[in-house]
Amino acid sequence: MIWSLSFDPLVPVWALALAGAFAAVLAAAAMLMRLPAWPLRGLAMALVVIALAGPAIEREDREPLTSVVSIVVDESQSQRLDGRDATTAAALEALEDRISALPGYEIRVTRAGRGEGAAADGTALFSALSDSLSDVPPERIGGAVMITDGQVHDIPEKAADLGFQAPLHALITGREDEVDRRLAIARAPKFALVGSEQVVTLQLQDRGPAEAQTRVRIVVRRDGEIVSEQRALPGSTVDIPIEIAHGGDNIFELTADPLAGELTELNNRVVVTVEGIRENLRVLLVSGSPHAGERTWRNLLKSDASVDLVHFTILRPPNKQDGTPINELSLIAFPTRELFSVKIDEFDLIIFDRYVRRGVLPLLYFDNIARYVRDGGAVLVASGPDYADGGSIYRTPLSPVLPAEPTGVVYEEPFRAEISETGTRHPVTRDLPGGGATPPDWSRWFRLVEANVANAETLMNGANDKPLLVLGREGEGRVAVLLSDHVWLWARGYEGGGPHVALLRRLAHWLMKEPDLEEEALRLSSRGAEVVAERQTIGESVGDLVLTLPGGETRTLTPTEVAPGLWRANTPAPDLGLYTVDDGTRKALVHVGPPNPREFTDVLSTTATLASLSAETGGATRRIADAGGELLMPRVVPLRRATAFAGDGWIGLQSTNASVLKGVDRYPLFQGLLGLALLLGAVSLLWYREGR
């Protein structure tokens, strides 16, 4: 209980002040004039003024409030190393028991780790501390205790920024004799031309007690396959050459051999993702028999700024003499030897558009083209009736790599191209605009060359359900055959046209091995706080996927079909680092977070980072595990007023005086009989004295 004196004036304050001043003047005048009983006159007037002030005695009924103590538990990735998580759990249990045994304290436990926003690549404990005490008045806070390895990345500059005046203690897990090896990226390209060699600059660092230095092996993997090795001394900066093998993401994993007894191997490897960009795709287009759609391929390829097109049209053999004037003949000869022997490997794609054998290309050059395909090249045959004739390109040494053998039959009837069951799952023809309708929402074609298909995939069918678009692989290369020359009807807008640009462009880029168009592929990407695994297949089902987290833990993912041929599985990505997904045949990788996350810049436990801040608040920073791993917990002592809240083997918490008001009892002094008695008593005493 708290007793106090309060006033509730019966008149305005100015009137009360005026009355007090008037009474004081009268009392002073009586004293100076030496009037009889002037002290009693002053006392009587004073009692009247006090009565007008409405004095009262108040009694406050208050209930003491507990002092709030916040315990922040570091659950970041570095806290899982070397048994620190077990030490943390034991320390939390012991600390809760010791504080709970003290009267007048309330415990709040907050678990924190990876931060958000600018601190997403490090450990954020002070933002969690602020959130845990956001609803507590500063005068109720008795202190804060952090159980951490000391690697905290949101430490305020001064104690005033904490928002309370109470001790901050840090209990540090981990041993003093820890060692660790770290590989860090100093410089790495983000984009590079396909086929070029780039340089990644790395820093190799050993931390902890120094040992005799020896050269460390650094292994370089591209897309999961070892491509090179190099050696470097700890403390040095080393340049690693890497080759950009293909378009799209080239993922390089660089790993340093582990250091004996080190804390973790997670920071012994780094991942560099370089997007491969083709400087220009070189395409050779050879047009044979003239037809209405002869310029369809040329217009499409010339509209693509990333394509360098070489186009030749063969109208007649060189030995034919028909009296055509010289000024109407081609000004240059067809450079067959240069194109199909000397520079054939410089092309990414060769297209034969209604080509007919007329003796222009010797059969030897078709052998070169077949070898070019097997070595990784690409050929597209856009055929017409010529493909079924005796002069067909199939009647050359190129036939072993062509997936469609003509039967000699040509269908001359209207039909709508339809996507096959396999085609609905293949990225070349999947989701073609208009293909989902029945019949497809595009114009008819009127010619189809019948062919037998072997060891290839039919993506589209034509008249009588015969193959129309056939894709195949031969060795390292790819081949496609379009068994109709009426795609130009789509380009001209006949009967509304059709998606010729999407189809032909996808087809060309599949032949040139565009990663996004692979029919059998496994991809892993990072989206926000999740990793997304995608399995592309032309099969009817896929198996489970195994995801390996940065710490080595594994998860089994069961994908669900989100589109024909496309299966997807999502899972949270709680940690920074390299994630790997494997389906038993293929492997995909993605790195979550920045290349050099602060969480793994230094994983050695330390008291240095928090020592100055805790000392400024009167707290302490100390280790709680000895070299053998034994827990060394300090005693917890309540202190009401102190400047130092830590000592040898103990830490202190502040006991606050905070309370809540439950009620107030008020006793007026000049109200009722008591007030009347005082005033009458003063007047009676004055009358008695005056009478004598």
XYZ file of C-alpha atoms in Angstrom:
692
model
C 0.000 0.000 0.000
C 1.081 3.566 -0.751
C -0.194 6.545 1.267
C -0.233 10.066 -0.177
C -1.796 13.514 0.301
C -3.906 15.032 -2.476
C -6.001 18.156 -2.931
C -9.370 18.750 -4.591
C -10.094 22.563 -4.387
C -13.692 23.606 -3.715
C -13.135 26.884 -5.567
C -11.074 27.766 -8.600
C -7.346 27.702 -8.038
C -7.015 31.418 -8.678
C -9.649 32.152 -5.999
C -7.871 29.793 -3.608
C -4.549 31.521 -4.251
C -6.183 34.924 -3.734
C -7.750 33.763 -0.469
C -4.423 32.409 0.747
C -2.649 35.639 -0.102
C -5.379 37.695 1.637
C -5.143 35.511 4.735
C -1.364 35.840 4.798
C -1.606 39.653 4.567
C -4.135 39.806 7.403
C -1.987 37.527 9.568
C 1.116 39.624 8.883
C -0.749 42.863 9.677
C -2.061 41.407 12.942
C 1.458 40.405 13.900
C 2.874 43.837 13.117
C 0.066 45.601 15.027
C 0.642 43.240 17.961
C -3.020 42.427 18.130
C -4.033 40.018 20.869
C -4.052 36.342 19.797
C -2.704 37.154 16.337
C -1.257 33.570 15.976
C -4.715 32.143 16.509
C -6.114 34.543 13.951
C -3.518 33.294 11.417
C -4.252 29.663 12.292
C -7.972 30.117 11.828
C -7.564 31.773 8.450
C -5.052 29.073 7.384
C -7.514 26.325 8.285
C -10.206 28.033 6.245
C -7.899 28.247 3.186
C -6.825 24.597 3.643
C -10.460 23.541 3.914
C -11.166 25.319 0.619
C -8.242 23.374 -0.956
C -10.047 20.100 -0.250
C -7.140 18.076 1.212
C -7.471 14.288 1.382
C -5.334 11.284 2.275
C -5.189 8.593 -0.465
C -4.254 4.960 -0.112
C -3.194 3.146 -3.342
C -3.655 -0.611 -3.539
C -0.926 -1.890 -5.976
C 0.066 -5.358 -7.165
C 3.762 -5.882 -8.003
C 4.494 -6.995 -11.597
C 7.030 -9.598 -12.593
C 10.276 -8.641 -14.258
C 10.424 -9.968 -17.838
C 13.556 -11.815 -18.960
C 13.982 -12.671 -22.665
C 16.037 -15.731 -23.578
C 17.043 -15.679 -27.267
C 18.126 -19.077 -28.615
C 20.343 -19.047 -31.712
C 19.167 -21.760 -34.126
C 21.190 -20.674 -37.155
C 23.083 -23.130 -39.342
C 26.395 -22.539 -37.590
C 24.763 -23.564 -34.295
C 24.362 -27.116 -35.627
C 28.123 -27.635 -35.862
C 30.253 -29.664 -33.479
C 27.464 -30.438 -31.006
C 26.573 -26.801 -30.392
C 22.862 -27.564 -30.724
C 23.078 -30.101 -27.882
C 24.970 -27.596 -25.722
C 22.326 -24.972 -26.524
C 19.449 -27.267 -25.529
C 21.131 -28.175 -22.228
C 21.951 -24.531 -21.478
C 18.368 -23.435 -22.172
C 16.953 -26.076 -19.839
C 19.381 -25.149 -17.043
C 18.761 -21.429 -17.486
C 14.981 -21.824 -17.381
C 15.227 -23.890 -14.194
C 17.426 -21.330 -12.444
C 15.357 -18.286 -13.399
C 12.079 -20.069 -12.585
C 13.383 -20.672 -9.068
C 13.659 -16.907 -8.531
C 10.452 -15.121 -7.413
C 9.150 -12.259 -9.490
C 10.498 -13.173 -12.931
C 8.704 -14.014 -16.166
C 10.628 -15.921 -18.866
C 10.129 -15.432 -22.594
C 11.988 -17.842 -24.896
C 12.515 -16.758 -28.509
C 14.115 -18.944 -31.147
C 15.854 -17.120 -33.974
C 18.364 -17.696 -36.713
C 18.338 -16.710 -40.360
C 17.295 -13.092 -40.781
C 15.121 -11.414 -43.372
C 15.761 -8.756 -45.972
C 19.274 -7.339 -45.731
C 20.162 -9.857 -42.992
C 18.851 -12.895 -44.884
C 22.350 -14.336 -45.337
C 23.300 -14.068 -41.651
C 22.130 -14.599 -38.068
C 19.653 -12.040 -36.684
C 19.146 -12.299 -32.913
C 18.586 -8.680 -31.891
C 15.592 -8.209 -34.165
C 14.094 -11.303 -32.521
C 14.938 -9.857 -29.079
C 13.186 -6.611 -29.973
C 10.097 -8.467 -31.189
C 9.904 -10.572 -28.025
C 9.855 -7.470 -25.794
C 7.813 -5.189 -28.053
C 4.754 -5.366 -25.754
C 6.694 -4.946 -22.489
C 7.268 -1.495 -20.909
C 11.003 -0.785 -20.519
C 10.642 -0.512 -16.713
C 9.481 -4.149 -16.524
C 12.445 -5.635 -18.408
C 14.789 -7.461 -16.086
C 17.390 -8.455 -18.686
C 18.110 -10.587 -21.737
C 20.215 -13.708 -22.235
C 21.432 -14.960 -25.611
C 22.567 -18.550 -26.148
C 24.662 -18.378 -29.315
C 28.021 -19.151 -30.886
C 28.749 -15.419 -31.086
C 28.351 -15.180 -34.853
C 25.578 -12.581 -34.867
C 25.126 -10.132 -37.734
C 22.597 -7.551 -36.498
C 24.395 -6.253 -33.398
C 23.426 -2.624 -32.555
C 26.167 -0.026 -32.240
C 25.403 0.964 -28.639
C 23.357 -0.216 -25.674
C 20.893 2.668 -26.011
C 19.648 1.089 -29.236
C 18.360 -1.918 -27.298
C 15.360 0.041 -26.025
C 15.738 -0.954 -22.353
C 18.085 -0.430 -19.421
C 18.830 -3.913 -18.159
C 21.736 -6.329 -18.436
C 22.412 -8.283 -21.632
C 24.255 -11.575 -21.178
C 25.674 -13.819 -23.922
C 26.340 -17.496 -23.249
C 28.680 -18.745 -25.973
C 28.584 -22.324 -27.212
C 31.554 -23.910 -28.967
C 35.166 -24.596 -28.057
C 38.150 -22.245 -28.026
C 40.392 -24.575 -30.099
C 38.137 -24.768 -33.188
C 39.605 -24.800 -36.725
C 37.933 -24.376 -40.087
C 38.702 -24.066 -43.812
C 36.754 -21.749 -46.077
C 36.589 -21.269 -49.828
C 35.203 -17.886 -50.918
C 34.423 -16.327 -54.296
C 36.392 -13.161 -54.956
C 35.263 -12.680 -58.549
C 33.088 -14.675 -60.945
C 31.295 -13.935 -64.233
C 27.506 -14.065 -64.492
C 27.282 -14.298 -68.287
C 29.648 -15.687 -70.903
C 29.640 -16.830 -74.498
C 29.211 -20.529 -75.137
C 32.576 -22.111 -75.895
C 34.561 -19.384 -74.159
C 36.898 -19.861 -71.216
C 36.302 -17.714 -68.153
C 38.154 -17.252 -64.868
C 36.760 -17.618 -61.357
C 38.899 -16.079 -58.612
C 38.768 -17.843 -55.240
C 40.191 -17.198 -51.790
C 41.288 -20.162 -49.683
C 41.381 -19.440 -45.948
C 42.242 -21.558 -42.898
C 41.088 -20.246 -39.499
C 42.061 -21.319 -36.013
C 45.385 -22.522 -34.553
C 48.021 -22.358 -37.287
C 49.476 -25.569 -38.684
C 52.086 -26.375 -41.293
C 50.629 -25.280 -44.623
C 50.442 -27.672 -47.536
C 48.844 -27.253 -50.929
C 45.135 -27.966 -50.961
C 43.376 -29.673 -53.863
C 40.453 -27.787 -55.399
C 38.089 -29.885 -57.549
C 35.944 -28.226 -60.224
C 32.658 -29.838 -61.296
C 30.383 -28.633 -64.070
C 26.754 -29.777 -63.824
C 27.877 -32.473 -61.388
C 30.770 -33.840 -63.507
C 34.451 -33.313 -62.614
C 36.156 -31.170 -65.264
C 39.450 -30.107 -63.631
C 41.592 -29.974 -60.483
C 43.986 -27.381 -59.110
C 46.083 -26.889 -55.964
C 46.565 -23.768 -53.837
C 48.082 -22.723 -50.514
C 45.807 -21.576 -47.656
C 45.676 -17.801 -47.511
C 46.219 -17.433 -51.239
C 44.033 -16.186 -54.066
C 43.750 -18.564 -56.992
C 42.339 -18.212 -60.515
C 40.343 -21.195 -61.761
C 39.654 -21.430 -65.527
C 36.183 -22.697 -66.468
C 34.723 -23.486 -69.891
C 31.153 -22.533 -70.795
C 29.900 -25.693 -72.447
C 26.303 -24.904 -73.348
C 23.586 -22.290 -73.384
C 21.567 -21.635 -70.258
C 22.874 -22.100 -66.725
C 26.311 -23.694 -66.409
C 26.593 -24.646 -62.726
C 30.164 -24.971 -61.443
C 30.833 -26.497 -58.033
C 34.314 -25.829 -56.625
C 35.351 -27.893 -53.609
C 38.480 -27.720 -51.425
C 39.744 -30.794 -49.596
C 38.781 -30.739 -45.884
C 41.074 -29.616 -43.075
C 41.734 -32.174 -40.349
C 39.369 -31.626 -37.431
C 37.561 -28.670 -39.001
C 34.110 -27.631 -37.883
C 32.317 -28.123 -41.171
C 32.890 -28.846 -44.838
C 29.886 -26.777 -45.902
C 32.023 -23.705 -46.545
C 34.691 -25.766 -48.319
C 32.681 -25.515 -51.514
C 31.178 -22.699 -53.512
C 28.863 -22.653 -56.485
C 29.183 -20.384 -59.496
C 26.318 -20.187 -61.987
C 27.239 -18.735 -65.375
C 24.562 -18.234 -67.977
C 25.859 -19.401 -71.325
C 24.943 -17.095 -74.185
C 25.434 -18.039 -77.786
C 27.079 -15.176 -79.629
C 25.148 -16.099 -82.770
C 23.488 -19.295 -83.923
C 24.844 -20.173 -87.354
C 22.245 -21.767 -89.594
C 22.735 -23.075 -93.136
C 19.510 -23.139 -95.160
C 19.626 -25.035 -98.470
C 16.476 -24.611 -100.592
C 15.842 -27.037 -103.409
C 12.697 -27.256 -105.511
C 10.926 -23.886 -105.702
C 7.543 -23.866 -103.978
C 5.027 -21.432 -102.535
C 6.485 -21.564 -99.031
C 10.118 -21.250 -100.030
C 10.661 -18.035 -98.058
C 8.891 -19.185 -94.890
C 12.063 -20.555 -93.318
C 14.160 -17.624 -94.503
C 11.742 -15.015 -93.108
C 11.511 -16.817 -89.764
C 15.262 -17.187 -89.314
C 16.086 -13.679 -90.515
C 13.641 -12.248 -87.968
C 15.690 -13.752 -85.120
C 18.535 -11.393 -84.233
C 20.477 -14.238 -82.601
C 20.696 -16.211 -85.882
C 23.356 -15.822 -88.568
C 21.743 -17.271 -91.679
C 23.551 -18.590 -94.740
C 20.962 -19.340 -97.451
C 21.464 -20.960 -100.824
C 18.760 -21.836 -103.346
C 19.581 -24.541 -105.898
C 17.516 -24.049 -109.026
C 19.396 -26.317 -111.405
C 22.560 -28.428 -111.604
C 25.770 -26.658 -112.786
C 26.142 -28.863 -115.874
C 22.726 -27.959 -117.293
C 22.858 -25.594 -120.275
C 19.508 -24.158 -121.319
C 20.426 -20.908 -122.967
C 19.545 -18.725 -119.973
C 21.163 -15.291 -120.398
C 24.217 -14.758 -118.220
C 22.677 -11.710 -116.481
C 19.873 -13.934 -115.176
C 22.188 -16.551 -113.661
C 23.601 -16.529 -110.137
C 26.642 -14.353 -109.792
C 28.400 -16.747 -107.415
C 28.910 -20.486 -107.506
C 27.512 -22.719 -104.747
C 30.567 -23.185 -102.417
C 29.862 -26.854 -101.708
C 33.358 -27.802 -100.587
C 33.696 -24.832 -98.229
C 30.245 -25.345 -96.673
C 30.040 -29.134 -96.422
C 33.669 -30.044 -95.871
C 35.801 -27.182 -94.550
C 33.323 -25.172 -92.428
C 30.513 -27.645 -91.772
C 31.326 -27.886 -88.051
C 30.856 -24.125 -87.650
C 27.097 -24.438 -88.205
C 24.660 -25.105 -85.379
C 21.898 -26.249 -87.718
C 21.565 -27.325 -91.374
C 18.111 -27.122 -92.963
C 17.206 -28.830 -96.247
C 13.993 -27.270 -97.569
C 12.539 -29.547 -100.314
C 16.025 -30.526 -101.389
C 16.265 -32.759 -104.499
C 19.432 -34.517 -105.628
C 20.522 -32.878 -108.836
C 24.214 -33.587 -108.718
C 25.073 -30.339 -106.970
C 26.233 -32.076 -103.764
C 28.474 -35.103 -104.322
C 27.558 -38.128 -102.189
C 30.803 -37.684 -100.262
C 29.437 -34.491 -98.710
C 26.399 -36.356 -97.355
C 28.862 -38.590 -95.545
C 30.288 -35.404 -93.994
C 26.797 -34.286 -92.963
C 26.078 -37.663 -91.334
C 29.382 -37.443 -89.446
C 28.519 -33.857 -88.465
C 25.239 -35.077 -86.922
C 26.853 -37.928 -84.991
C 29.424 -35.485 -83.581
C 26.750 -33.200 -82.189
C 25.328 -31.287 -85.137
C 21.684 -30.816 -86.120
C 19.809 -31.379 -89.386
C 16.222 -30.514 -90.268
C 14.573 -31.868 -93.402
C 11.480 -29.916 -94.464
C 10.213 -32.252 -97.156
C 7.688 -32.242 -99.944
C 6.884 -34.704 -102.750
C 10.605 -34.760 -103.562
C 11.211 -36.754 -100.361
C 9.219 -39.673 -101.841
C 10.867 -39.567 -105.294
C 13.982 -41.290 -106.526
C 15.950 -38.062 -106.050
C 15.058 -37.952 -102.353
C 17.663 -36.857 -99.877
C 16.901 -40.146 -98.157
C 18.606 -41.945 -101.087
C 21.994 -40.630 -99.977
C 24.550 -41.616 -97.303
C 22.553 -39.321 -95.003
C 19.774 -41.935 -94.665
C 21.291 -43.774 -91.639
C 20.721 -40.678 -89.489
C 17.255 -39.791 -90.831
C 14.440 -41.126 -88.623
C 11.699 -41.253 -91.308
C 11.948 -43.608 -94.315
C 9.624 -42.562 -97.187
C 7.347 -45.243 -98.630
C 6.855 -43.426 -101.931
C 3.227 -42.537 -101.162
C 2.121 -38.890 -101.092
C -1.311 -37.986 -99.727
C -2.924 -35.061 -101.547
C -5.951 -34.389 -99.373
C -7.015 -31.841 -96.754
C -6.206 -32.576 -93.112
C -5.533 -30.769 -89.857
C -2.218 -31.392 -88.176
C -2.831 -32.950 -84.760
C -0.507 -33.250 -81.794
C 0.228 -36.865 -80.897
C 0.052 -38.280 -77.397
C 3.825 -37.977 -77.146
C 3.632 -34.474 -78.584
C 1.328 -33.292 -75.804
C 4.193 -33.957 -73.377
C 7.080 -32.756 -75.553
C 8.142 -29.110 -74.967
C 8.353 -28.486 -78.730
C 4.627 -29.070 -79.313
C 3.177 -28.863 -75.804
C 0.780 -25.941 -75.349
C 0.956 -24.858 -78.992
C -1.675 -22.114 -79.419
C -4.858 -23.726 -80.740
C -3.656 -27.272 -80.171
C -5.940 -27.951 -77.225
C -9.142 -27.668 -79.268
C -10.856 -30.575 -81.068
C -10.201 -30.309 -83.949
C -7.144 -28.059 -83.514
C -7.846 -24.387 -84.041
C -5.600 -23.870 -87.054
C -5.870 -24.165 -90.830
C -5.753 -27.312 -92.928
C -2.822 -28.629 -94.905
C -3.162 -30.529 -98.192
C -0.052 -32.675 -98.665
C 1.673 -35.351 -96.598
C 4.556 -37.691 -97.433
C 4.055 -41.147 -95.962
C 7.043 -42.502 -94.054
C 7.957 -45.257 -91.654
C 9.408 -44.072 -88.349
C 12.036 -45.988 -86.375
C 13.926 -45.035 -83.215
C 12.329 -41.582 -83.087
C 9.413 -39.687 -81.605
C 6.374 -38.605 -83.620
C 5.085 -35.303 -82.235
C 2.432 -34.491 -84.838
C 0.228 -36.599 -87.127
C -1.384 -35.733 -90.438
C -3.748 -37.379 -92.905
C -4.871 -40.891 -91.932
C -3.027 -40.491 -88.648
C 0.319 -40.730 -90.460
C 3.472 -39.160 -88.954
C 3.902 -35.484 -89.763
C 6.682 -34.211 -87.470
C 9.388 -36.666 -86.398
C 12.298 -35.964 -84.024
C 15.244 -38.285 -83.496
C 18.711 -38.464 -82.015
C 21.806 -39.885 -83.630
C 25.038 -40.081 -81.650
C 25.542 -36.671 -80.058
C 23.380 -34.880 -82.616
C 19.716 -34.416 -83.477
C 17.574 -34.764 -86.584
C 14.019 -33.666 -87.404
C 11.853 -34.395 -90.429
C 8.742 -32.385 -91.327
C 6.805 -34.548 -93.801
C 4.845 -31.754 -95.444
C 5.706 -28.554 -97.294
C 2.466 -26.770 -96.394
C 3.515 -25.014 -93.191
C 3.496 -21.856 -95.297
C -0.325 -21.967 -95.226
C -0.123 -21.099 -91.524
C 2.326 -18.292 -92.291
C 0.043 -16.824 -94.976
C -2.990 -16.859 -92.682
C -4.987 -19.327 -94.771
C -8.225 -20.224 -92.924
C -6.921 -18.247 -89.965
C -3.399 -19.633 -90.173
C -1.646 -21.377 -87.305
C 1.250 -21.145 -84.819
C 4.018 -21.547 -87.391
C 6.399 -19.164 -85.589
C 6.103 -20.943 -82.234
C 6.374 -24.408 -83.811
C 9.294 -23.758 -86.152
C 11.231 -21.663 -83.648
C 10.858 -24.289 -80.910
C 11.829 -26.977 -83.394
C 14.974 -25.131 -84.459
C 16.012 -24.416 -80.871
C 15.395 -28.027 -79.810
C 17.694 -29.136 -82.609
C 20.296 -26.659 -81.336
C 19.983 -28.136 -77.823
C 18.222 -25.297 -76.035
C 18.115 -26.525 -72.374
C 14.526 -25.364 -71.803
C 13.311 -27.594 -74.648
C 14.882 -30.848 -73.476
C 12.220 -33.553 -73.409
C 13.989 -35.428 -70.598
C 15.295 -32.982 -68.018
C 15.591 -32.404 -64.287
C 15.718 -28.839 -62.990
C 16.041 -27.289 -59.548
C 15.327 -23.636 -58.831
C 14.951 -21.345 -55.840
C 11.745 -19.343 -55.383
C 11.541 -17.283 -52.227
C 11.791 -19.577 -49.211
C 11.333 -22.738 -51.296
C 13.226 -24.865 -53.763
C 11.267 -26.202 -56.727
C 12.199 -29.438 -58.471
C 10.839 -29.956 -61.994
C 10.988 -33.172 -63.979
C 10.278 -32.908 -67.706
C 9.562 -36.203 -69.467
C 7.671 -37.633 -72.414
C 6.954 -40.709 -70.333
C 3.689 -41.274 -68.540
C 5.057 -41.111 -64.991
C 8.130 -40.224 -62.944
C 9.598 -41.636 -59.760
C 10.431 -39.953 -56.477
C 13.241 -37.427 -56.265
C 15.922 -37.265 -53.584
C 16.793 -33.759 -52.391
C 20.067 -33.246 -50.541
C 20.215 -30.181 -48.299
C 23.373 -28.121 -47.673
C 23.990 -29.888 -44.366
C 23.847 -33.336 -45.960
C 20.310 -34.242 -44.855
C 18.073 -35.783 -47.509
C 14.370 -35.519 -48.296
C 12.253 -37.618 -50.607
C 10.070 -35.562 -52.930
C 7.049 -36.960 -54.751
C 6.325 -34.766 -57.799
C 2.826 -34.082 -59.063
C 1.939 -33.480 -62.701
C 1.205 -29.785 -63.288
C 1.047 -30.014 -67.099
C 1.369 -32.852 -69.611
C 4.947 -34.071 -69.324
C 5.855 -31.612 -66.565
C 6.064 -32.781 -62.930
C 6.852 -30.529 -59.998
C 7.627 -30.759 -56.274
C 8.092 -27.874 -53.810
C 9.774 -27.985 -50.427
C 10.960 -25.350 -47.923
C 14.580 -24.216 -48.157
C 15.486 -23.378 -44.550
C 19.240 -23.227 -45.055
C 21.689 -21.296 -47.190
C 23.947 -23.251 -49.494
C 23.897 -25.869 -52.226
C 20.816 -28.037 -52.797
C 21.021 -31.111 -55.033
C 18.181 -33.179 -56.468
C 18.661 -36.631 -58.013
C 16.253 -38.959 -59.793
C 18.699 -41.845 -60.057
C 19.883 -40.835 -63.538
C 19.993 -37.061 -63.637
C 21.172 -34.509 -61.141
C 20.367 -30.817 -60.764
C 21.780 -28.199 -58.409
C 20.844 -24.756 -57.137
C 22.520 -22.430 -54.672
C 20.219 -20.656 -52.219
C 21.441 -17.317 -50.953
C 24.413 -15.154 -51.949
C 27.706 -16.734 -53.111
C 29.478 -15.833 -49.848
C 26.803 -15.879 -47.095
C 27.781 -14.164 -43.851
C 26.558 -17.234 -41.982
C 29.625 -19.148 -43.217
C 32.118 -16.315 -43.556
C 33.396 -17.259 -40.093
C 31.924 -20.228 -38.221
C 34.344 -20.253 -35.273
C 32.611 -19.502 -31.977
C 33.710 -16.232 -30.399
C 33.086 -13.965 -27.411
C 34.499 -10.894 -29.154
C 31.430 -9.863 -31.135
C 29.077 -9.393 -28.153
C 31.539 -8.602 -25.349
C 31.553 -4.799 -25.630
C 27.766 -4.454 -25.917
C 27.034 -6.749 -22.981
C 29.694 -4.989 -20.869
C 28.049 -1.631 -21.658
C 24.785 -2.913 -20.155
C 26.559 -4.362 -17.102
C 26.220 -7.907 -18.409
C 28.792 -10.528 -19.381
C 29.804 -12.661 -22.369
C 31.268 -16.047 -21.476
C 31.679 -19.560 -22.818
C 29.554 -22.324 -21.342
C 31.426 -25.352 -22.717
C 34.979 -26.416 -21.887
C 37.379 -28.252 -24.193
C 35.801 -31.563 -23.252
C 32.279 -30.371 -23.963
C 31.190 -30.194 -20.311
C 28.497 -27.594 -19.622
C 29.633 -24.678 -17.424
C 26.495 -22.740 -16.527
C 26.739 -19.632 -14.284
C 24.482 -19.043 -11.275
C 21.634 -16.562 -11.730
C 21.317 -13.825 -9.071
C 18.501 -11.221 -8.709
C 19.717 -7.657 -8.109
C 17.568 -4.607 -7.364
C 20.059 -1.836 -7.939
C 23.500 -2.431 -9.401
C 25.924 -1.170 -12.026
C 27.519 -4.586 -12.620
C 25.302 -7.614 -13.185
C 27.981 -10.289 -13.505
C 30.797 -11.731 -11.479
C 32.913 -14.828 -11.027
C 30.594 -17.726 -11.820
C 27.336 -15.763 -11.756
C 25.188 -13.456 -13.815
C 22.574 -11.046 -12.483
C 19.090 -10.030 -13.489
C 17.427 -6.767 -12.563
C 14.450 -6.846 -10.173
C 12.126 -4.066 -11.220
C 9.651 -2.045 -9.074
C 6.894 -2.116 -11.618
C 3.370 -2.615 -10.310
C -0.240 -2.311 -11.397
C -2.807 -0.091 -9.570
C -5.782 -2.139 -8.353
C -7.663 0.581 -6.427
C -7.495 3.906 -4.504
C -9.129 4.780 -1.115
C -9.588 8.546 -0.491
C -10.158 10.141 2.940
C -11.002 13.909 2.834
C -9.626 15.811 5.850
C -12.050 18.742 5.983
C -15.221 16.968 5.124
C -17.917 15.931 7.582
C -17.519 16.088 11.381
C -13.734 16.143 11.292
C -13.591 19.264 9.132
C -16.372 20.956 11.116
C -14.640 20.130 14.417
C -11.328 21.604 13.238
C -12.876 24.835 12.039
C -15.160 25.255 15.106
C -12.278 24.378 17.397
C -10.064 27.085 15.832
C -12.851 29.710 16.042
C -13.719 28.739 19.633
C -10.093 28.922 20.693
C -9.768 32.332 19.074
C -12.989 33.573 20.824
C -11.759 32.232 24.150
C -8.416 33.969 23.826
C -10.004 37.225 22.691
C -12.363 37.102 25.675
C -9.499 36.985 28.170
